[in-house]
Coordinates of C-alpha atoms and ligand atoms in Angstrom, one line a residue:
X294 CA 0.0 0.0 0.0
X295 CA 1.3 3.7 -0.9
X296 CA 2.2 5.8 1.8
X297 CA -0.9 8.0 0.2
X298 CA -3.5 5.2 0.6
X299 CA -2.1 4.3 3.8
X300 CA -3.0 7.8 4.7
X301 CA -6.5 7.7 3.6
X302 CA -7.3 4.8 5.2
X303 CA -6.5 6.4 8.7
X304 CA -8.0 9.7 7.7
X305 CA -11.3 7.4 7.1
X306 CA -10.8 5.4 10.7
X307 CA -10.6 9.0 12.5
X308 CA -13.8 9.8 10.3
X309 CA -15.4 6.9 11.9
X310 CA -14.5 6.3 15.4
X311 CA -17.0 4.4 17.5
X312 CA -18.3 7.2 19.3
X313 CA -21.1 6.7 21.9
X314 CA -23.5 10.1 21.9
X315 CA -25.7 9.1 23.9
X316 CA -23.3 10.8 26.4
X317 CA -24.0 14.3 24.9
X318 CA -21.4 15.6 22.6
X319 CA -18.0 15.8 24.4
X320 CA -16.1 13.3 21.9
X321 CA -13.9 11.7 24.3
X322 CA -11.6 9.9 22.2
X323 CA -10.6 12.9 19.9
X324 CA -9.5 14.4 22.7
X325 CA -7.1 12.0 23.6
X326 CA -6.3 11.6 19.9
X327 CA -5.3 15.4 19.6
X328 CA -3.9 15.7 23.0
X329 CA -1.4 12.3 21.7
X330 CA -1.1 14.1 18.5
X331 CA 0.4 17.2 20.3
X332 CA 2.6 15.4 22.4
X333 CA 4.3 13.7 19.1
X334 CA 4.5 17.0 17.9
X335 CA 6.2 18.5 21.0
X336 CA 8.7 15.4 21.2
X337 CA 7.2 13.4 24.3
X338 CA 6.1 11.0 22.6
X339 CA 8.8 9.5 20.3
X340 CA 8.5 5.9 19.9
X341 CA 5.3 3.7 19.7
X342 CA 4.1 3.6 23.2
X343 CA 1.5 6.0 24.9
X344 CA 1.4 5.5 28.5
X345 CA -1.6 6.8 30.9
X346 CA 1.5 9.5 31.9
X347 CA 0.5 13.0 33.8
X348 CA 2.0 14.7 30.6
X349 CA -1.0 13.4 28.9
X350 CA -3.6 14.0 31.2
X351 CA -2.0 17.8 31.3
X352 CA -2.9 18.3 28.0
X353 CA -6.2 15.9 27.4
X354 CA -7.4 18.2 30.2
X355 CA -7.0 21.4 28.5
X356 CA -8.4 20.2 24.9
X357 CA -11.1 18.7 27.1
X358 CA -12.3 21.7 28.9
X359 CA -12.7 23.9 25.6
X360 CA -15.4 21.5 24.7
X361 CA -17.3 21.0 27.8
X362 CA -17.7 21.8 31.9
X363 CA -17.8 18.2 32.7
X364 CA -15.2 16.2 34.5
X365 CA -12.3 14.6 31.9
X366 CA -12.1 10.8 32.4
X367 CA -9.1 9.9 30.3
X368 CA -9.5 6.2 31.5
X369 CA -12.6 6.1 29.3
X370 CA -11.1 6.6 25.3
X371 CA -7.5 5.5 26.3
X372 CA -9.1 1.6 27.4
X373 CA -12.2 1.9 24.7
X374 CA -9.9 3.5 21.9
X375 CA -8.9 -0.3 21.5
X376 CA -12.2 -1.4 19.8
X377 CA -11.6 0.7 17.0
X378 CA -8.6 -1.4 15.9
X379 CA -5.7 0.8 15.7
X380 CA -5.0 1.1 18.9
X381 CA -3.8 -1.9 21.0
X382 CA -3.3 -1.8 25.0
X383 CA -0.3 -3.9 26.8
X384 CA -0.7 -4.4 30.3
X385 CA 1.8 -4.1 33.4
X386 CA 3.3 -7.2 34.3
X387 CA 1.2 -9.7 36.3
X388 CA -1.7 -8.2 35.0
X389 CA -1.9 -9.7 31.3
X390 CA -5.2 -11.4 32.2
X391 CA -6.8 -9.1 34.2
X392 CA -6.5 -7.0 30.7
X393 CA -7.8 -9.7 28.2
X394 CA -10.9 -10.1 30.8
X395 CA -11.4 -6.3 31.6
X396 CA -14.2 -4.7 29.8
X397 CA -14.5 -1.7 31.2
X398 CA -11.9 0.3 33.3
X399 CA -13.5 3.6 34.7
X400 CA -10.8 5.3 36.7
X401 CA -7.5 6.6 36.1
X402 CA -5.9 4.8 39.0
X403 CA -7.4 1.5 37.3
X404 CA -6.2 2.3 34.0
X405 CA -2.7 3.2 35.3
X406 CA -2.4 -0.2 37.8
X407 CA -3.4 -2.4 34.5
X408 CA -2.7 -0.6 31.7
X409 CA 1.7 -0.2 30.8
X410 CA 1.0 1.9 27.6
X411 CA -0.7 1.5 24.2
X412 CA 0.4 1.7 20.9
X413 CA -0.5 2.3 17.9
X414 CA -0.5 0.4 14.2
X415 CA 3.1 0.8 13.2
X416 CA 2.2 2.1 9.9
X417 CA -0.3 4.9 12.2
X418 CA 2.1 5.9 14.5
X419 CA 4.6 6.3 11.5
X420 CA 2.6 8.7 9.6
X421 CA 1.8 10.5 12.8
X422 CA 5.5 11.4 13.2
X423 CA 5.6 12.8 9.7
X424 CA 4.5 16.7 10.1
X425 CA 2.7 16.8 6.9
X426 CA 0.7 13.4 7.5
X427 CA -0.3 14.5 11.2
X428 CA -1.2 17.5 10.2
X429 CA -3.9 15.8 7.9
X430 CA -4.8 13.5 10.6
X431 CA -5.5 16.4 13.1
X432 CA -7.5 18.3 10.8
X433 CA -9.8 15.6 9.7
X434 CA -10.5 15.0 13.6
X435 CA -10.7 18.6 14.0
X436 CA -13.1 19.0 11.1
X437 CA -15.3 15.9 12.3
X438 CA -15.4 16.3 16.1
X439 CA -14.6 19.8 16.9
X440 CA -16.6 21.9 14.0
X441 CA -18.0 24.1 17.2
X442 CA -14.8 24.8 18.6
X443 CA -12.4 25.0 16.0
X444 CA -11.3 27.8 16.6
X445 CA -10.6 27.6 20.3
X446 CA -8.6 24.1 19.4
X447 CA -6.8 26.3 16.7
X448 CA -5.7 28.5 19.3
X449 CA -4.6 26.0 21.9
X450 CA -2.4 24.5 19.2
X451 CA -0.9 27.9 18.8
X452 CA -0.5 28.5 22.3
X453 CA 1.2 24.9 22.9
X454 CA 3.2 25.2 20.2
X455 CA 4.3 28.6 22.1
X456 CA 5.3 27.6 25.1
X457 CA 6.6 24.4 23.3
X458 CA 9.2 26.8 22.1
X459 CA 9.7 28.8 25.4
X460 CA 9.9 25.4 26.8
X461 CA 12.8 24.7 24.4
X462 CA 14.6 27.6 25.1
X463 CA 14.9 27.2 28.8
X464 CA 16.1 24.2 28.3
X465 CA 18.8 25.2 25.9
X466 CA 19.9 28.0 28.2
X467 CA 21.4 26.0 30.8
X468 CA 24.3 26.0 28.2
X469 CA 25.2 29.2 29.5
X470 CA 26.4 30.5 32.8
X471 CA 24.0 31.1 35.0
X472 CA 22.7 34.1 36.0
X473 CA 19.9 34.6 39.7
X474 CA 18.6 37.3 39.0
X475 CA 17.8 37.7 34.9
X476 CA 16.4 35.3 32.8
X477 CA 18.7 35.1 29.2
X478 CA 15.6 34.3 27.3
X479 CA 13.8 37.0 25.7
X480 CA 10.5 37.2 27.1
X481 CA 8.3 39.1 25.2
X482 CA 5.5 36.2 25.3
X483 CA 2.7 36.7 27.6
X484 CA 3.1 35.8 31.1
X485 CA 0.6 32.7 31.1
X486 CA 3.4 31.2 28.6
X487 CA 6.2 31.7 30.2
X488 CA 4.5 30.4 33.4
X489 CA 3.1 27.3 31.3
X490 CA 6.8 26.8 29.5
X491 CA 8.9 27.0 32.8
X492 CA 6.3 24.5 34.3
X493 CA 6.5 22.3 31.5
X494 CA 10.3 22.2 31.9
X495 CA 11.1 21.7 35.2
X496 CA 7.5 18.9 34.7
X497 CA 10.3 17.0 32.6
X498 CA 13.5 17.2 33.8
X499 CA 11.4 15.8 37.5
X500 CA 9.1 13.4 35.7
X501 CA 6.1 15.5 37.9
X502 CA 8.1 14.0 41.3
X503 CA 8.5 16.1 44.3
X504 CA 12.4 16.8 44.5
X505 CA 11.6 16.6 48.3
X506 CA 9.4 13.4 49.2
X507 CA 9.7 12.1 45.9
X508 CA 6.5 11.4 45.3
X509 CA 4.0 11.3 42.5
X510 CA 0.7 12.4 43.3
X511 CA -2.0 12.4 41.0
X512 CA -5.6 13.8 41.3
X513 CA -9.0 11.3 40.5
X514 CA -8.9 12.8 37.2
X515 CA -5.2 12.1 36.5
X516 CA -4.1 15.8 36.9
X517 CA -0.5 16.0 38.7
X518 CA -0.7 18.0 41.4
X519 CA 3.1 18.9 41.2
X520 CA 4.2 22.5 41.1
X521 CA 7.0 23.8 39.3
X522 CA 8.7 26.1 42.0
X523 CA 10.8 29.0 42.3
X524 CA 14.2 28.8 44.2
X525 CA 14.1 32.8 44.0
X526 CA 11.0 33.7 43.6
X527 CA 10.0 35.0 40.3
X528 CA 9.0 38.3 42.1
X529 CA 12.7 39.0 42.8
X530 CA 14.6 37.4 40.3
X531 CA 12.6 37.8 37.0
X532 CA 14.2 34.4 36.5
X533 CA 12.0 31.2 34.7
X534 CA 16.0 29.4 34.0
X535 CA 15.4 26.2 34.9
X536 CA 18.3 26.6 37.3
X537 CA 16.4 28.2 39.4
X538 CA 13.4 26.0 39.7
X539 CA 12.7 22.7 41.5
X540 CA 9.5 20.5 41.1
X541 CA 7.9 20.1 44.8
X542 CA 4.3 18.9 45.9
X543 CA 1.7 21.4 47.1
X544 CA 3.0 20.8 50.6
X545 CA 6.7 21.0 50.3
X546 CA 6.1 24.1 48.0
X547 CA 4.5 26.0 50.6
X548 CA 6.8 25.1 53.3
X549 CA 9.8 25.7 50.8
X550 CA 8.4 29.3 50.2
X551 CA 7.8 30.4 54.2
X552 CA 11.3 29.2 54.7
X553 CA 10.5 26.4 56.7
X554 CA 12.7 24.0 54.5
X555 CA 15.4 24.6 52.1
X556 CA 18.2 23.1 50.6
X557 CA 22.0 22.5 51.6
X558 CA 25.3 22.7 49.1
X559 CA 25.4 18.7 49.5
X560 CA 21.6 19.3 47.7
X561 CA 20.3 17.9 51.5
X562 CA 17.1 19.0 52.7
X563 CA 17.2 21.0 55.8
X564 CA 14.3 21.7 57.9
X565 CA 13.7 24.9 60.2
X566 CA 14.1 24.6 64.0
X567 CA 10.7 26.9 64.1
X568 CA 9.0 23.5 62.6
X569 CA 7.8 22.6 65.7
X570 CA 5.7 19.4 65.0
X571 CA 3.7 16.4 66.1
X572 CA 1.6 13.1 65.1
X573 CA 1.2 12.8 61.3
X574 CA 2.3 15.2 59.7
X575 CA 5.6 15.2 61.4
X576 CA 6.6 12.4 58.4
X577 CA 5.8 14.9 55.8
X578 CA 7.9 17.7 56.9
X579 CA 10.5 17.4 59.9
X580 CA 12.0 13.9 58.7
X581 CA 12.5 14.8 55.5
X582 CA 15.9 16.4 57.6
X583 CA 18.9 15.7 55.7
X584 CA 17.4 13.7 52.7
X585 CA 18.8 14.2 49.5
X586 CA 16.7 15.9 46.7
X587 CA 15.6 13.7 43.6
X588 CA 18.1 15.4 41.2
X589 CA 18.2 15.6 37.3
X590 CA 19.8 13.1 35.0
X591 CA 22.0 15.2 33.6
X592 CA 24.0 17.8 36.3
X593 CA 24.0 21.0 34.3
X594 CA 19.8 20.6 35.1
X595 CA 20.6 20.5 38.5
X596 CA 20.1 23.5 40.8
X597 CA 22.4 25.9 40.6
X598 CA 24.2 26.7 44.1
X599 CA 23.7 30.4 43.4
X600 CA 19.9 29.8 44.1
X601 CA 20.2 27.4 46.4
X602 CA 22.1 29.5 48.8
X603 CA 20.4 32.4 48.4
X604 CA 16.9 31.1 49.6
X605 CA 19.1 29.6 52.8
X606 CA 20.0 33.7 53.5
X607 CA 17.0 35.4 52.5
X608 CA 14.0 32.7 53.0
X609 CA 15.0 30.2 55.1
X610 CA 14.0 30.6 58.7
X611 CA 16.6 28.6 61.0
Ligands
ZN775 ZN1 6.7 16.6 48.5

């Protein structure tokens, strides 16, 4: 088969997915088609596996709530995506059978115990990493599923493909010295883009883990609750370098902005004397003492000790 008819037998699949309207018109598995179409775009998604990952739920989310107020259930179109025959599931180890026998999975936290990744046909997912063919692909869904909205979607893409960019550039800047209190990168985008690109950076380099407790925490609906923080706060220093930012949960953000934890040279968590605490929460705060930070892969992501030690003068509170 030509590349071409190849082509226009997927354009006709995405014409025709099994879609069940009984559930009014929010077409579920478009969504997660263009949200996996954006993330081959952007480079996430670079062989053929798709996993249930927070960086798709991130952006499933936002295509989703352009199209309707109700709650996104990604676990609904990434398990019932399979019966329209392009898309195949593989399941975690020791749970092969559970899959075959599954025929429903209805939360995210199901999907994500069961479910490893899916992929799709070879000769799909090939044509989907060609920018002319994708681009075909996303307009047919656009054109089928999304004739309401299209121009909202039209602008997302934009605006991803924006702080895609931004993104891009932060990353690349770490080639350079760096600098606490001015960011190299011009920043003449619009403050919701920076703050999206600098999130989306520091998102990677941590894999959406808390750099304190190390943990991964996901909402019911698959969002990550991980924030991408500021070692000097973006109100001083001006300063999205990724350098200068750490991923932390809710928790550990707020208690890394009142001071009441910070980091040593030896990248050690250190916890303030004022932290006066008892029962429970005590695990989440005074014995993380002298743990060491989940660091980047690669060092010239890591922190730089310029930030570090100026949040141990100016914020921390020993
Ligand atoms: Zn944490």
């Amino acid at each position: 088969m030509s590349t071409n008819s190849t082509l226009q037998k997927y354009v006709e699949k995405m014409k025709s997915l099994r879609i069940d309207r009984a559930h009014g018109a929010a077409p579920n598995k478009p969504t997660l088609l263009l949200a996996i179409v954006e993330l081959i775009e952007q480079g996430q998604v670079q062989e053929n596996k798709v996993s249930p990952s927070p960086g798709l739920f991130e952006i499933f989310i936002k295509y989703w709530s352009i199209v309707t107020g109700r709650r996104p259930n990604l676990a609904l179109p990434f398990f019932h995506l399979k019966r329209d025959g392009f898309w195949h599931l593989h399941a975690n180890a020791g749970y092969e059978i559970a899959l075959r026998v599954t025929t429903q999975i209805k939360t995210v936290s199901r999907l994500r115990e069961i479910v490893a990744y899916a992929s799709f046909d070879d000769e799909l997912f090939s044509l989907l990493t060609n920018t002319h063919d994708r681009e075909v692909i996303r307009q047919t869904l656009i054109n089928t599923y999304f004739t309401d909205f299209k121009a909202d979607v039209e602008s997302l893409i934009t605006e991803e493909q924006q702080i895609g960019v931004y993104r891009q550039a932060l990353l690349q800047q770490v080639e350079q010295t760096f600098s606490s209190l001015q960011s190299l990168v011009p920043t003449e985008l619009e403050d919701p883009i920076r703050t999206a690109g600098f999130r989306q950076a520091i998102m990677r380099i941590y894999d959406y883990t808390c750099a304190v407790c190390q943990l991964y925490v996901l909402t019911l609906d698959g969002e990550s609750v991980t924030e991408a923080a500021h070692i000097i706060p973006f109100t001083v220093s001006g300063n999205n370098d990724v350098r200068n930012g750490i991923s932390l949960c809710q928790l550990h953000h707020w208690a890394f902005d009142r001071g009441l934890i910070s980091v040593d040279r030896n990248y050690k968590v250190i916890v303030s004397d004022l932290l006066l605490e008892r029962g429970a929460t005590e695990w989440l705060l005074t014995t993380m003492r002298g743990k060491p930070i989940l660091l980047p892969e690669h060092d010239a992501l890591y922190p730089a000790q310029e930030a570090l030690a100026w949040h141990r003068a100016e914020i921390f509170r020993r």
